[in-house]
PDB file of C-alpha atoms and ligand atoms in Angstrom:
ATOM      1  CA  MET H  26       0.140  -0.175  -0.313  1.00  0.00           C
ATOM      2  CA  VAL H  27       1.192   3.644  -0.779  1.00  0.00           C
ATOM      3  CA  VAL H  28      -0.387   5.142   2.439  1.00  0.00           C
ATOM      4  CA  GLU H  29       3.278   5.423   4.354  1.00  0.00           C
ATOM      5  CA  VAL H  30       3.236   9.598   4.137  1.00  0.00           C
ATOM      6  CA  ASN H  31       3.306  11.255   7.638  1.00  0.00           C
ATOM      7  CA  THR H  32       1.623   7.954   9.288  1.00  0.00           C
ATOM      8  CA  GLU H  33       3.224   9.561  12.656  1.00  0.00           C
ATOM      9  CA  GLY H  34       1.335  13.096  12.128  1.00  0.00           C
ATOM     10  CA  HIS H  35      -1.722  10.783  11.143  1.00  0.00           C
ATOM     11  CA  SER H  36      -1.733   8.214  13.785  1.00  0.00           C
ATOM     12  CA  ALA H  37      -1.420  11.206  16.265  1.00  0.00           C
ATOM     13  CA  ALA H  38      -4.735  12.936  15.065  1.00  0.00           C
ATOM     14  CA  ARG H  39      -6.177   9.397  14.948  1.00  0.00           C
ATOM     15  CA  ARG H  40      -5.005   8.340  18.430  1.00  0.00           C
ATOM     16  CA  SER H  41      -6.261  11.806  19.937  1.00  0.00           C
ATOM     17  CA  GLU H  42      -9.819  11.473  18.105  1.00  0.00           C
ATOM     18  CA  LEU H  43      -9.956   7.573  19.149  1.00  0.00           C
ATOM     19  CA  ALA H  44      -9.282   8.659  22.796  1.00  0.00           C
ATOM     20  CA  VAL H  45     -11.759  11.169  22.820  1.00  0.00           C
ATOM     21  CA  ASN H  46     -14.379   8.735  21.372  1.00  0.00           C
ATOM     22  CA  LEU H  47     -13.284   6.039  23.663  1.00  0.00           C
ATOM     23  CA  ALA H  48     -13.667   8.743  26.788  1.00  0.00           C
ATOM     24  CA  ALA H  49     -17.379   9.416  25.645  1.00  0.00           C
ATOM     25  CA  LEU H  50     -18.470   5.588  25.046  1.00  0.00           C
ATOM     26  CA  ASP H  51     -16.867   5.133  28.778  1.00  0.00           C
ATOM     27  CA  GLU H  52     -19.060   7.510  30.207  1.00  0.00           C
ATOM     28  CA  ARG H  53     -22.057   6.046  28.488  1.00  0.00           C
ATOM     29  CA  LEU H  54     -21.418   2.377  29.423  1.00  0.00           C
ATOM     30  CA  ARG H  55     -20.977   3.770  33.141  1.00  0.00           C
ATOM     31  CA  ALA H  56     -24.107   5.372  33.262  1.00  0.00           C
ATOM     32  CA  ALA H  57     -26.155   2.635  31.545  1.00  0.00           C
ATOM     33  CA  GLU H  58     -24.477   0.322  34.186  1.00  0.00           C
ATOM     34  CA  SER H  59     -25.658   2.720  37.069  1.00  0.00           C
ATOM     35  CA  ALA H  60     -29.018   2.681  35.151  1.00  0.00           C
ATOM     36  CA  ALA H  61     -29.285  -0.464  35.558  1.00  0.00           C
ATOM     37  CA  GLY H  62     -28.133  -1.194  39.135  1.00  0.00           C
ATOM     38  CA  ARG H  63     -24.744  -2.806  37.534  1.00  0.00           C
ATOM     39  CA  ALA H  64     -20.995  -2.561  39.109  1.00  0.00           C
ATOM     40  CA  ALA H  65     -19.291   0.196  37.344  1.00  0.00           C
ATOM     41  CA  GLY H  66     -16.961  -1.482  34.697  1.00  0.00           C
ATOM     42  CA  SER H  67     -18.656  -4.897  34.587  1.00  0.00           C
ATOM     43  CA  VAL H  68     -19.694  -4.571  30.594  1.00  0.00           C
ATOM     44  CA  GLU H  69     -17.177  -5.161  28.518  1.00  0.00           C
ATOM     45  CA  LEU H  70     -16.320  -3.398  25.133  1.00  0.00           C
ATOM     46  CA  VAL H  71     -16.088  -5.074  21.918  1.00  0.00           C
ATOM     47  CA  ALA H  72     -14.349  -2.680  19.764  1.00  0.00           C
ATOM     48  CA  VAL H  73     -16.186  -3.304  15.982  1.00  0.00           C
ATOM     49  CA  THR H  74     -12.689  -2.483  13.675  1.00  0.00           C
ATOM     50  CA  LYS H  75     -14.592  -3.546  10.860  1.00  0.00           C
ATOM     51  CA  LYS H  76     -13.681  -1.864   7.532  1.00  0.00           C
ATOM     52  CA  TRP H  77     -10.657   0.332   9.586  1.00  0.00           C
ATOM     53  CA  PRO H  78      -7.204  -0.379   9.323  1.00  0.00           C
ATOM     54  CA  ALA H  79      -4.960  -2.420  11.666  1.00  0.00           C
ATOM     55  CA  THR H  80      -3.374   0.582  12.894  1.00  0.00           C
ATOM     56  CA  ASP H  81      -6.591   1.783  14.550  1.00  0.00           C
ATOM     57  CA  VAL H  82      -6.605  -1.654  16.293  1.00  0.00           C
ATOM     58  CA  GLU H  83      -3.433  -1.040  17.627  1.00  0.00           C
ATOM     59  CA  LEU H  84      -4.209   2.464  18.782  1.00  0.00           C
ATOM     60  CA  LEU H  85      -7.339   0.954  20.365  1.00  0.00           C
ATOM     61  CA  ALA H  86      -5.093  -1.419  22.125  1.00  0.00           C
ATOM     62  CA  GLU H  87      -2.711   1.314  23.582  1.00  0.00           C
ATOM     63  CA  LEU H  88      -5.754   3.218  24.837  1.00  0.00           C
ATOM     64  CA  GLY H  89      -6.252   0.096  26.991  1.00  0.00           C
ATOM     65  CA  VAL H  90      -9.079  -1.726  24.537  1.00  0.00           C
ATOM     66  CA  ARG H  91      -9.088  -5.169  25.044  1.00  0.00           C
ATOM     67  CA  HIS H  92     -11.510  -7.046  23.020  1.00  0.00           C
ATOM     68  CA  ILE H  93     -11.787  -6.603  18.815  1.00  0.00           C
ATOM     69  CA  GLY H  94     -14.909  -7.373  16.676  1.00  0.00           C
ATOM     70  CA  GLU H  95     -14.315  -8.175  13.025  1.00  0.00           C
ATOM     71  CA  ASN H  96     -17.371  -9.971  10.540  1.00  0.00           C
ATOM     72  CA  ARG H  97     -15.424 -10.705   7.525  1.00  0.00           C
ATOM     73  CA  GLN H  98     -13.119 -13.659   7.534  1.00  0.00           C
ATOM     74  CA  GLN H  99     -10.393 -12.532   5.058  1.00  0.00           C
ATOM     75  CA  GLU H 100     -10.442  -8.595   6.274  1.00  0.00           C
ATOM     76  CA  ALA H 101     -10.292 -10.009   9.708  1.00  0.00           C
ATOM     77  CA  GLU H 102      -7.374 -12.679   9.159  1.00  0.00           C
ATOM     78  CA  ALA H 103      -5.133  -9.954   7.379  1.00  0.00           C
ATOM     79  CA  LYS H 104      -5.965  -7.365   9.908  1.00  0.00           C
ATOM     80  CA  PHE H 105      -4.805 -10.314  12.525  1.00  0.00           C
ATOM     81  CA  ALA H 106      -1.611 -11.224  10.628  1.00  0.00           C
ATOM     82  CA  GLU H 107      -0.452  -7.354  10.615  1.00  0.00           C
ATOM     83  CA  VAL H 108      -1.447  -6.500  14.461  1.00  0.00           C
ATOM     84  CA  VAL H 109       1.633  -6.514  16.952  1.00  0.00           C
ATOM     85  CA  ALA H 110      -0.388  -6.058  20.118  1.00  0.00           C
ATOM     86  CA  THR H 111      -0.625  -9.153  22.189  1.00  0.00           C
ATOM     87  CA  GLY H 112      -2.911  -9.703  24.849  1.00  0.00           C
ATOM     88  CA  LEU H 113      -6.054  -8.968  22.716  1.00  0.00           C
ATOM     89  CA  VAL H 114      -9.185 -10.915  22.233  1.00  0.00           C
ATOM     90  CA  TRP H 115     -10.246 -11.649  18.840  1.00  0.00           C
ATOM     91  CA  HIS H 116     -14.054 -12.059  18.036  1.00  0.00           C
ATOM     92  CA  PHE H 117     -15.223 -13.411  14.893  1.00  0.00           C
ATOM     93  CA  ILE H 118     -19.136 -11.650  14.716  1.00  0.00           C
ATOM     94  CA  GLY H 119     -19.923 -12.138  11.018  1.00  0.00           C
ATOM     95  CA  GLN H 120     -22.257 -14.642   9.669  1.00  0.00           C
ATOM     96  CA  LEU H 121     -19.879 -17.311   8.866  1.00  0.00           C
ATOM     97  CA  GLN H 122     -20.107 -19.678   5.946  1.00  0.00           C
ATOM     98  CA  THR H 123     -19.113 -23.429   7.078  1.00  0.00           C
ATOM     99  CA  ASN H 124     -16.460 -23.633   4.678  1.00  0.00           C
ATOM    100  CA  LYS H 125     -14.568 -20.751   6.248  1.00  0.00           C
ATOM    101  CA  ALA H 126     -14.730 -21.940   9.561  1.00  0.00           C
ATOM    102  CA  LYS H 127     -11.108 -23.459   9.230  1.00  0.00           C
ATOM    103  CA  HIS H 128      -9.446 -20.100   8.485  1.00  0.00           C
ATOM    104  CA  VAL H 129     -11.607 -18.270  11.238  1.00  0.00           C
ATOM    105  CA  ALA H 130     -10.482 -21.273  13.607  1.00  0.00           C
ATOM    106  CA  ARG H 131      -6.948 -20.091  13.424  1.00  0.00           C
ATOM    107  CA  PHE H 132      -7.349 -16.583  14.543  1.00  0.00           C
ATOM    108  CA  ALA H 133     -10.350 -16.075  16.389  1.00  0.00           C
ATOM    109  CA  ASP H 134     -10.426 -16.251  20.363  1.00  0.00           C
ATOM    110  CA  GLN H 135     -13.793 -16.521  19.861  1.00  0.00           C
ATOM    111  CA  VAL H 136     -17.082 -16.847  17.016  1.00  0.00           C
ATOM    112  CA  ASP H 137     -19.924 -14.666  18.903  1.00  0.00           C
ATOM    113  CA  THR H 138     -22.168 -15.838  15.589  1.00  0.00           C
ATOM    114  CA  VAL H 139     -22.664 -19.710  15.672  1.00  0.00           C
ATOM    115  CA  ASP H 140     -26.167 -20.028  15.035  1.00  0.00           C
ATOM    116  CA  ARG H 141     -26.624 -24.144  13.257  1.00  0.00           C
ATOM    117  CA  THR H 142     -24.900 -27.228  14.266  1.00  0.00           C
ATOM    118  CA  ALA H 143     -23.239 -27.817  10.618  1.00  0.00           C
ATOM    119  CA  LEU H 144     -20.864 -24.597  11.985  1.00  0.00           C
ATOM    120  CA  VAL H 145     -20.565 -25.887  15.220  1.00  0.00           C
ATOM    121  CA  ARG H 146     -18.834 -28.943  13.534  1.00  0.00           C
ATOM    122  CA  ALA H 147     -17.048 -27.102  10.961  1.00  0.00           C
ATOM    123  CA  LEU H 148     -15.569 -24.646  13.843  1.00  0.00           C
ATOM    124  CA  ALA H 149     -14.478 -27.754  16.194  1.00  0.00           C
ATOM    125  CA  LYS H 150     -12.777 -29.420  13.684  1.00  0.00           C
ATOM    126  CA  GLY H 151     -10.982 -26.132  12.514  1.00  0.00           C
ATOM    127  CA  ALA H 152      -9.815 -25.669  15.725  1.00  0.00           C
ATOM    128  CA  VAL H 153      -8.733 -29.499  16.410  1.00  0.00           C
ATOM    129  CA  ALA H 154      -6.293 -28.720  13.239  1.00  0.00           C
ATOM    130  CA  ALA H 155      -4.911 -25.330  14.446  1.00  0.00           C
ATOM    131  CA  ASP H 156      -4.610 -27.002  17.786  1.00  0.00           C
ATOM    132  CA  ARG H 157      -6.948 -24.439  19.663  1.00  0.00           C
ATOM    133  CA  ARG H 158      -9.999 -24.068  21.736  1.00  0.00           C
ATOM    134  CA  ILE H 159     -12.218 -21.636  20.773  1.00  0.00           C
ATOM    135  CA  GLY H 160     -14.873 -19.735  22.381  1.00  0.00           C
ATOM    136  CA  VAL H 161     -18.591 -19.684  21.494  1.00  0.00           C
ATOM    137  CA  LEU H 162     -21.348 -17.826  21.239  1.00  0.00           C
ATOM    138  CA  VAL H 163     -24.824 -18.921  20.473  1.00  0.00           C
ATOM    139  CA  GLN H 164     -26.175 -16.474  17.844  1.00  0.00           C
ATOM    140  CA  VAL H 165     -30.115 -16.000  18.396  1.00  0.00           C
ATOM    141  CA  SER H 166     -32.358 -14.761  16.176  1.00  0.00           C
ATOM    142  CA  LEU H 167     -34.720 -11.822  17.947  1.00  0.00           C
ATOM    143  CA  ASP H 168     -36.052 -11.043  14.739  1.00  0.00           C
ATOM    144  CA  PRO H 169     -39.949 -11.492  14.935  1.00  0.00           C
ATOM    145  CA  ASP H 170     -39.336 -13.407  11.242  1.00  0.00           C
ATOM    146  CA  PRO H 171     -35.630 -15.313  11.407  1.00  0.00           C
ATOM    147  CA  ASP H 172     -33.857 -13.459   8.623  1.00  0.00           C
ATOM    148  CA  PRO H 173     -31.486 -15.962   7.114  1.00  0.00           C
ATOM    149  CA  ALA H 174     -29.168 -12.712   5.883  1.00  0.00           C
ATOM    150  CA  ARG H 175     -28.828 -11.641  10.063  1.00  0.00           C
ATOM    151  CA  GLY H 176     -28.153 -14.869  11.082  1.00  0.00           C
ATOM    152  CA  GLY H 177     -29.042 -16.504  14.432  1.00  0.00           C
ATOM    153  CA  VAL H 178     -30.961 -19.764  15.136  1.00  0.00           C
ATOM    154  CA  ALA H 179     -34.423 -19.683  16.388  1.00  0.00           C
ATOM    155  CA  PRO H 180     -34.877 -18.781  20.365  1.00  0.00           C
ATOM    156  CA  ALA H 181     -36.587 -22.369  20.567  1.00  0.00           C
ATOM    157  CA  GLN H 182     -33.649 -24.252  19.123  1.00  0.00           C
ATOM    158  CA  ALA H 183     -30.911 -22.166  21.298  1.00  0.00           C
ATOM    159  CA  VAL H 184     -30.237 -24.786  24.250  1.00  0.00           C
ATOM    160  CA  GLU H 185     -30.198 -27.574  21.581  1.00  0.00           C
ATOM    161  CA  LEU H 186     -27.464 -25.581  19.751  1.00  0.00           C
ATOM    162  CA  ALA H 187     -25.700 -24.396  23.280  1.00  0.00           C
ATOM    163  CA  ASP H 188     -25.758 -28.294  23.973  1.00  0.00           C
ATOM    164  CA  ALA H 189     -24.110 -29.196  20.593  1.00  0.00           C
ATOM    165  CA  VAL H 190     -21.579 -26.176  21.387  1.00  0.00           C
ATOM    166  CA  ALA H 191     -20.700 -27.630  24.913  1.00  0.00           C
ATOM    167  CA  ALA H 192     -20.322 -31.265  23.654  1.00  0.00           C
ATOM    168  CA  GLU H 193     -17.335 -30.602  21.483  1.00  0.00           C
ATOM    169  CA  ASP H 194     -14.153 -30.644  23.669  1.00  0.00           C
ATOM    170  CA  ALA H 195     -11.981 -28.082  21.316  1.00  0.00           C
ATOM    171  CA  LEU H 196     -15.171 -25.038  21.735  1.00  0.00           C
ATOM    172  CA  ASN H 197     -15.995 -23.608  24.868  1.00  0.00           C
ATOM    173  CA  LEU H 198     -19.356 -22.695  25.286  1.00  0.00           C
ATOM    174  CA  LEU H 199     -19.726 -19.033  26.590  1.00  0.00           C
ATOM    175  CA  GLY H 200     -22.972 -17.591  26.147  1.00  0.00           C
ATOM    176  CA  VAL H 201     -25.434 -16.106  23.751  1.00  0.00           C
ATOM    177  CA  MET H 202     -25.507 -13.376  21.077  1.00  0.00           C
ATOM    178  CA  GLY H 203     -28.021 -11.209  19.609  1.00  0.00           C
ATOM    179  CA  VAL H 204     -28.638  -8.507  17.315  1.00  0.00           C
ATOM    180  CA  ALA H 205     -31.933  -6.124  18.038  1.00  0.00           C
ATOM    181  CA  PRO H 206     -34.518  -6.282  14.880  1.00  0.00           C
ATOM    182  CA  LEU H 207     -34.391  -3.885  12.857  1.00  0.00           C
ATOM    183  CA  GLY H 208     -37.129  -0.828  13.738  1.00  0.00           C
ATOM    184  CA  GLY H 209     -38.522  -3.209  16.392  1.00  0.00           C
ATOM    185  CA  ASP H 210     -38.338  -2.702  19.925  1.00  0.00           C
ATOM    186  CA  ALA H 211     -34.567  -3.030  21.052  1.00  0.00           C
ATOM    187  CA  ARG H 212     -35.760  -3.126  25.125  1.00  0.00           C
ATOM    188  CA  VAL H 213     -38.586  -6.235  24.605  1.00  0.00           C
ATOM    189  CA  ALA H 214     -35.173  -8.150  22.262  1.00  0.00           C
ATOM    190  CA  PHE H 215     -32.760  -8.329  24.722  1.00  0.00           C
ATOM    191  CA  GLY H 216     -35.014  -8.895  27.400  1.00  0.00           C
ATOM    192  CA  ARG H 217     -36.056 -12.096  25.469  1.00  0.00           C
ATOM    193  CA  LEU H 218     -32.504 -12.756  24.606  1.00  0.00           C
ATOM    194  CA  ALA H 219     -32.048 -12.569  28.431  1.00  0.00           C
ATOM    195  CA  GLU H 220     -34.236 -15.106  29.053  1.00  0.00           C
ATOM    196  CA  ILE H 221     -33.034 -17.908  26.883  1.00  0.00           C
ATOM    197  CA  ALA H 222     -29.326 -16.866  28.204  1.00  0.00           C
ATOM    198  CA  GLY H 223     -30.785 -17.818  31.590  1.00  0.00           C
ATOM    199  CA  GLN H 224     -32.184 -21.253  29.848  1.00  0.00           C
ATOM    200  CA  VAL H 225     -28.852 -21.749  28.466  1.00  0.00           C
ATOM    201  CA  GLN H 226     -27.215 -21.166  31.550  1.00  0.00           C
ATOM    202  CA  ASP H 227     -29.355 -23.435  33.714  1.00  0.00           C
ATOM    203  CA  ARG H 228     -27.434 -26.612  31.695  1.00  0.00           C
ATOM    204  CA  HIS H 229     -24.406 -24.673  31.536  1.00  0.00           C
ATOM    205  CA  PRO H 230     -23.177 -22.581  34.605  1.00  0.00           C
ATOM    206  CA  ASP H 231     -20.324 -21.074  32.778  1.00  0.00           C
ATOM    207  CA  ALA H 232     -21.995 -19.665  30.058  1.00  0.00           C
ATOM    208  CA  THR H 233     -22.302 -16.308  31.222  1.00  0.00           C
ATOM    209  CA  GLN H 234     -21.348 -13.969  28.164  1.00  0.00           C
ATOM    210  CA  ILE H 235     -24.312 -12.144  27.069  1.00  0.00           C
ATOM    211  CA  SER H 236     -23.358 -10.123  23.736  1.00  0.00           C
ATOM    212  CA  ALA H 237     -26.146  -7.568  22.710  1.00  0.00           C
ATOM    213  CA  GLY H 238     -26.066  -3.718  22.375  1.00  0.00           C
ATOM    214  CA  MET H 239     -24.320  -1.752  19.536  1.00  0.00           C
ATOM    215  CA  SER H 240     -23.533   1.751  18.436  1.00  0.00           C
ATOM    216  CA  HIS H 241     -27.452   3.111  19.049  1.00  0.00           C
ATOM    217  CA  ASP H 242     -28.749   0.730  21.607  1.00  0.00           C
ATOM    218  CA  LEU H 243     -26.147  -0.242  23.865  1.00  0.00           C
ATOM    219  CA  GLU H 244     -28.164   1.307  26.704  1.00  0.00           C
ATOM    220  CA  GLN H 245     -31.267  -1.098  26.343  1.00  0.00           C
ATOM    221  CA  ALA H 246     -28.764  -3.889  25.825  1.00  0.00           C
ATOM    222  CA  ILE H 247     -27.329  -3.044  29.373  1.00  0.00           C
ATOM    223  CA  ALA H 248     -30.321  -2.482  31.076  1.00  0.00           C
ATOM    224  CA  ALA H 249     -31.320  -5.903  29.991  1.00  0.00           C
ATOM    225  CA  GLY H 250     -28.406  -7.739  31.165  1.00  0.00           C
ATOM    226  CA  ALA H 251     -25.551  -7.456  28.312  1.00  0.00           C
ATOM    227  CA  THR H 252     -22.187  -8.441  29.660  1.00  0.00           C
ATOM    228  CA  HIS H 253     -20.842  -7.149  26.191  1.00  0.00           C
ATOM    229  CA  VAL H 254     -21.529  -4.476  23.883  1.00  0.00           C
ATOM    230  CA  ARG H 255     -20.381  -4.463  20.574  1.00  0.00           C
ATOM    231  CA  VAL H 256     -19.457  -0.926  19.506  1.00  0.00           C
ATOM    232  CA  GLY H 257     -18.385   0.318  16.257  1.00  0.00           C
ATOM    233  CA  THR H 258     -19.243   3.772  14.826  1.00  0.00           C
ATOM    234  CA  ALA H 259     -19.472   5.006  18.401  1.00  0.00           C
ATOM    235  CA  LEU H 260     -16.091   4.556  18.658  1.00  0.00           C
ATOM    236  CA  LEU H 261     -14.061   4.561  15.540  1.00  0.00           C
ATOM    237  CA  GLY H 262     -16.845   6.847  13.783  1.00  0.00           C
ATOM    238  CA  THR H 263     -18.727   6.148  10.524  1.00  0.00           C
ATOM    239  CA  ARG H 264     -17.245   3.508   8.404  1.00  0.00           C
ATOM    240  CA  PRO H 265     -15.365   4.215   5.265  1.00  0.00           C
ATOM    241  CA  PRO H 266     -17.095   2.474   2.111  1.00  0.00           C
ATOM    242  CA  LEU H 267     -14.039   0.009   1.417  1.00  0.00           C
ATOM    243  CA  GLY H 268     -14.350  -3.428   0.730  1.00  0.00           C
TER     244      GLY H 268
HETATM  245  C1  PLP A 313     -21.104  -3.848  12.497  1.00  0.00           C
HETATM  246  C2  PLP A 313     -21.230  -4.627  13.527  1.00  0.00           C
HETATM  247  C3  PLP A 313     -21.371  -3.703  15.265  1.00  0.00           C
HETATM  248  C4  PLP A 313     -21.460  -2.411  15.185  1.00  0.00           C
HETATM  249  O1  PLP A 313     -22.243  -1.588  14.470  1.00  0.00           O
HETATM  250  P1  PLP A 313     -22.269  -0.386  15.266  1.00  0.00           P
HETATM  251  O2  PLP A 313     -23.667   0.379  15.080  1.00  0.00           O
HETATM  252  O3  PLP A 313     -20.856   0.646  14.283  1.00  0.00           O
HETATM  253  O4  PLP A 313     -21.921   0.272  16.650  1.00  0.00           O
HETATM  254  C5  PLP A 313     -22.418  -4.644  16.103  1.00  0.00           C
HETATM  255  N1  PLP A 313     -22.553  -5.959  15.631  1.00  0.00           N
HETATM  256  C6  PLP A 313     -22.312  -6.598  14.522  1.00  0.00           C
HETATM  257  C7  PLP A 313     -22.948  -8.501  14.565  1.00  0.00           C
HETATM  258  C8  PLP A 313     -22.030  -6.253  13.581  1.00  0.00           C
HETATM  259  O5  PLP A 313     -21.934  -6.331  12.720  1.00  0.00           O
END
């Protein structure tokens, strides 16, 4: 790439932009935690860096962000290879084709969008081949009419899918994930997700993660019990229309 010009200056400006956004986001998180009667700092931020360069991941790591979310296999794999910061937790949060699972299994610490048994098996196989153990969230569809493009298992099948994940030695069932329906009531949807999380935890007590909420609805998610919020725009800005 030909963007080596004035990297230092650019990176200093970007660093302060990210620092300002992160401070504002932290305030939102603390306010939402407090409003929900939850401990300050109890909600984890997953910074969604899709479409942003690896240098942004580095800057966020310097600013203390630990969880990174990516939604496309090729982009994520390339970025992971480029980033030198260590100690990051890489989340895959996109719709994942079964034949791409082995690639994701090489770099993702957890896959938050597992919504079918074929994917459970493919990921387990990939994890074994990579000699890794991968965390998994069961993505539950919160849409009134499940939409294959948005992903997610039907709520009635979530527990069964969680059982399938837990049965794989190479996978570590961590909890559930959901995306609020477009134009729907996020509070109701996230309440539903929390109920399903409870059903999963009844059988798998260590599966405590609830990943819900993005830039525009993280308050509703935290009110409903989210342990992780996935934030892109509010932290990094409006995504560039690349790739
Ligand atoms: C892009 C994305 C996000 C972040 O969305 P923003 O509105 O930019 O905060 C969260 N979750 C998933 C699954 C995404 O694909």
